[in-house]
Short mmCIF file of C-alpha atoms in Angstrom, two decimals:
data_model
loop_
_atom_site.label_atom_id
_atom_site.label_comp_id
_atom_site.label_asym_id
_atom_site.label_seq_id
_atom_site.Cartn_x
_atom_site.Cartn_y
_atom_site.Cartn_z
CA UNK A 600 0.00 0.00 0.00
CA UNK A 601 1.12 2.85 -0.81
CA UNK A 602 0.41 6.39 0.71
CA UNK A 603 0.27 10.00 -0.92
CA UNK A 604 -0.87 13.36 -1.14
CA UNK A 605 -4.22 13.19 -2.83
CA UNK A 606 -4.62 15.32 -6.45
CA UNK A 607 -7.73 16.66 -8.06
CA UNK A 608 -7.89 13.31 -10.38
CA UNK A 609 -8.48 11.43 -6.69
CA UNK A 610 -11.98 13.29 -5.69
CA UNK A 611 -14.11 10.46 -7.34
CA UNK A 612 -11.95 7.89 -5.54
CA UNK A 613 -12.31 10.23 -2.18
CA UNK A 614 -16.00 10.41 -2.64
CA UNK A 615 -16.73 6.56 -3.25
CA UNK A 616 -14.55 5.80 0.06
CA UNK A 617 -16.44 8.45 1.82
CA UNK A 618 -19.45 7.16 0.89
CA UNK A 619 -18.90 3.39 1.38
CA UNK A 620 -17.60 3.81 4.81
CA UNK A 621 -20.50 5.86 6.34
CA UNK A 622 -22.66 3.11 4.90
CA UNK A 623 -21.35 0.13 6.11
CA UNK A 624 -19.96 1.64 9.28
CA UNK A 625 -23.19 3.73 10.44
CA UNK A 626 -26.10 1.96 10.20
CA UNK A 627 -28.26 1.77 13.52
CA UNK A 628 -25.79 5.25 14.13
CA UNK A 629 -27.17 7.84 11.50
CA UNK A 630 -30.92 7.26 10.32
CA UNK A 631 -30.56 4.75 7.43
CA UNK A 632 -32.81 7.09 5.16
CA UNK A 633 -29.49 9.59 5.22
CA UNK A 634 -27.16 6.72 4.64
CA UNK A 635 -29.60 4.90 1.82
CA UNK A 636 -29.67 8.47 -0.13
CA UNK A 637 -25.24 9.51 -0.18
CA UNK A 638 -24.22 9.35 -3.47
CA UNK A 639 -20.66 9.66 -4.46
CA UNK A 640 -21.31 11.26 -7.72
CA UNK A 641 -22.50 13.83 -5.09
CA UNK A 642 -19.74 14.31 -3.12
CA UNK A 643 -17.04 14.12 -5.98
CA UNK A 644 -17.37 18.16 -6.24
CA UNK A 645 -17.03 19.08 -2.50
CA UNK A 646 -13.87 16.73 -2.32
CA UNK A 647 -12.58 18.26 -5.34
CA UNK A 648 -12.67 21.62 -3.65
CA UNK A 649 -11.39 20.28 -0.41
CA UNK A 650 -8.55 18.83 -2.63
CA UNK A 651 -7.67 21.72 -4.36
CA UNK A 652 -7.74 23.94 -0.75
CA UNK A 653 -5.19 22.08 1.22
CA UNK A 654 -2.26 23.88 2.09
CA UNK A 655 0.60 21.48 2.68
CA UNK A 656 1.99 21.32 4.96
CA UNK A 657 -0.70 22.71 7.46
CA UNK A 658 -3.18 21.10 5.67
CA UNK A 659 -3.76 18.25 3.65
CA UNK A 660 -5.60 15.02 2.02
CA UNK A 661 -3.72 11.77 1.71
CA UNK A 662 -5.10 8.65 -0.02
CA UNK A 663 -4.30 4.90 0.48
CA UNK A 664 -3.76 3.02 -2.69
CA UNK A 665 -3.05 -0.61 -3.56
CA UNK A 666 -3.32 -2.32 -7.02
CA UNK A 667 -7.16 -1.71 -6.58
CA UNK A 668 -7.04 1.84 -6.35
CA UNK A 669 -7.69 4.23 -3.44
CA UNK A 670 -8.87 2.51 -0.08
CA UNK A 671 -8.87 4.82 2.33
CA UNK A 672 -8.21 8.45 2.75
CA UNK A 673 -7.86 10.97 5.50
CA UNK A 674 -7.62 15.07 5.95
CA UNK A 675 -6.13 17.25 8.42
CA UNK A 676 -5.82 20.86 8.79
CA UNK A 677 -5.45 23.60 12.23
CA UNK A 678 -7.53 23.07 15.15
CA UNK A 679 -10.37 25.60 15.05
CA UNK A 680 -10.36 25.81 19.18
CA UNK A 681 -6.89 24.81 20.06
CA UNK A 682 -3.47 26.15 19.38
CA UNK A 683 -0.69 24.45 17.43
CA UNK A 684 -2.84 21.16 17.47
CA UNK A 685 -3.74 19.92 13.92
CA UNK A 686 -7.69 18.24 13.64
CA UNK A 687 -8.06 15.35 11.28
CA UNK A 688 -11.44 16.03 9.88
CA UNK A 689 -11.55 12.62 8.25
CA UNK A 690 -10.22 8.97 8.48
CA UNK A 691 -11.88 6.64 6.32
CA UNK A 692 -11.42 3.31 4.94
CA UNK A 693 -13.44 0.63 2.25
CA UNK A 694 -15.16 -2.30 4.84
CA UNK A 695 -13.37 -4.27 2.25
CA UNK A 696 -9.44 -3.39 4.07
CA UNK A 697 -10.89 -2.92 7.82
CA UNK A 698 -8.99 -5.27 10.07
CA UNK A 699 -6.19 -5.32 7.55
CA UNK A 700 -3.81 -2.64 9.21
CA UNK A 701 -4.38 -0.10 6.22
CA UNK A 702 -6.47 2.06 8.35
CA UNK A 703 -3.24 2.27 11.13
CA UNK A 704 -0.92 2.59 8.68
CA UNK A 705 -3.04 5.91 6.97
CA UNK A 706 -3.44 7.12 10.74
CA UNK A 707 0.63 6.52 11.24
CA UNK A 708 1.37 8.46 7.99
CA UNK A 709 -1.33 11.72 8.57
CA UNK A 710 0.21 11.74 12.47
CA UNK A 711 3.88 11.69 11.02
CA UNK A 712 2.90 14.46 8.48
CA UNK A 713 0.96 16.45 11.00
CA UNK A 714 4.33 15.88 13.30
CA UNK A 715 6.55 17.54 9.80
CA UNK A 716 4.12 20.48 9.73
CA UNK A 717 5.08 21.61 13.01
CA UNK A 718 1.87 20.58 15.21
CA UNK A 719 1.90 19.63 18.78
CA UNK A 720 -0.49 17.05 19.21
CA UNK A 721 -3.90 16.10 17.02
CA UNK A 722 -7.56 15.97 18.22
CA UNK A 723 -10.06 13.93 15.72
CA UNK A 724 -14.04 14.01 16.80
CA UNK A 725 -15.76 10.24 16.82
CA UNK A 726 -19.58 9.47 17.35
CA UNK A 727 -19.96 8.34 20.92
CA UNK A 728 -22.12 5.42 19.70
CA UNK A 729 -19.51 4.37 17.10
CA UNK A 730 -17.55 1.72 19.58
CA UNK A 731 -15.56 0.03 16.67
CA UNK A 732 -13.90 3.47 15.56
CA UNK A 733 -13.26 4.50 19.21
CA UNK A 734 -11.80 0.95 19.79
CA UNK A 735 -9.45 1.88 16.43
CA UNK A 736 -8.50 4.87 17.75
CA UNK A 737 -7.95 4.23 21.70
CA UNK A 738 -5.95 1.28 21.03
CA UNK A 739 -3.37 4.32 18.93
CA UNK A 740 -3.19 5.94 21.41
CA UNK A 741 -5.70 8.47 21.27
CA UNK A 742 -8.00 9.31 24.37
CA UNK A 743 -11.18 11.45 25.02
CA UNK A 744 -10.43 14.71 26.27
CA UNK A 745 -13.45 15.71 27.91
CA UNK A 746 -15.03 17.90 24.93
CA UNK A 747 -18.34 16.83 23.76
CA UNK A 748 -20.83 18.43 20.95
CA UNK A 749 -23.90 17.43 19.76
CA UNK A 750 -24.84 16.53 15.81
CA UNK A 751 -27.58 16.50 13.72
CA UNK A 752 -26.75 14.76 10.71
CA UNK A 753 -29.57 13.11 8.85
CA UNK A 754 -32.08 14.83 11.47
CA UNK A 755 -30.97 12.72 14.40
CA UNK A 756 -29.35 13.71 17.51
CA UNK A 757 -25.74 12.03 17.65
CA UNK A 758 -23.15 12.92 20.25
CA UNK A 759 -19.57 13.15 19.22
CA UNK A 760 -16.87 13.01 21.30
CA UNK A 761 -13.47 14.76 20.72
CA UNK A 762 -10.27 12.37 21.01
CA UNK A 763 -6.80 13.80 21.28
CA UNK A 764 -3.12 12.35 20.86
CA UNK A 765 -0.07 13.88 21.42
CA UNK A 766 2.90 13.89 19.24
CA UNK A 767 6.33 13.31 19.27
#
């Protein structure tokens, strides 16, 4: 597997992960009518744009690719709320690779290029329902901090929970 800055020419990729993962990894967690109607054809535009706005190294989008394309991706940019700590807005993988190690190994490589841009320590935000991604993530490293907010995607109420991790 290999890992890389993601280009323009990755957005339909980006979107079809995106996509994918929220619907085999949130069902029973975001009202199914949500899930039933994403549509990576519509997403392929707003990852395009998110694409095209990074500003390595502060900010960035890197893909996961094997020999059957892109299978996971994540993104990263400043903390809105917290000085010299970089937020990864995104970490997603196909259900196809979970349990492989791909997702780790995408983590490992957006922590180390976080570390190169000069950030202190990352915070990510996870659904507080969503016990196989907070599983993932505690057994990193990463820990709750405390900081809670409350969602409303799809219409439904869904708590999300912010996780930090120090670096270096």
């Amino acid at each position: 597997m290999q890992i890389r800055q993601a280009r323009s020419d990755d957005a339909s990729a980006v979107a079809g992960v995106y996509v994918r993962s929220w619907q085999a990894a949130f069902p029973g967690l975001v009202p199914q009518h949500y899930l039933d109607a994403m549509d990576p054809s519509r997403e392929e535009s707003e990852w395009k744009t998110r694409i095209a706005e990074t500003r390595w190294p502060s900010s960035g989008v890197l893909v996961a690719e094997t020999e059957a394309g892109i299978v996971g991706f994540a993104s990263f940019g400043p903390s809105q709320d917290i000085p010299v700590t970089a937020e990864i807005g995104t970490l997603y993988a196909m259900p196809e690779v979970w349990g492989t190690g791909s997702g780790r190994q995408l983590m490992l490589a957006t922590l180390a290029a976080i570390g190169q841009a000069g950030y202190t320590q990352a915070t990510l935000w996870v659904l507080e329902d969503n016990e196989r991604a907070r599983r993932f993530y505690e057994a990193a490293g990463w820990g709750a901090d405390g900081a809670a907010v409350e969602d409303s995607t799809g219409g439904a109420s869904l708590n999300k929970l912010r996780y930090r991790c120090p670096l270096g």
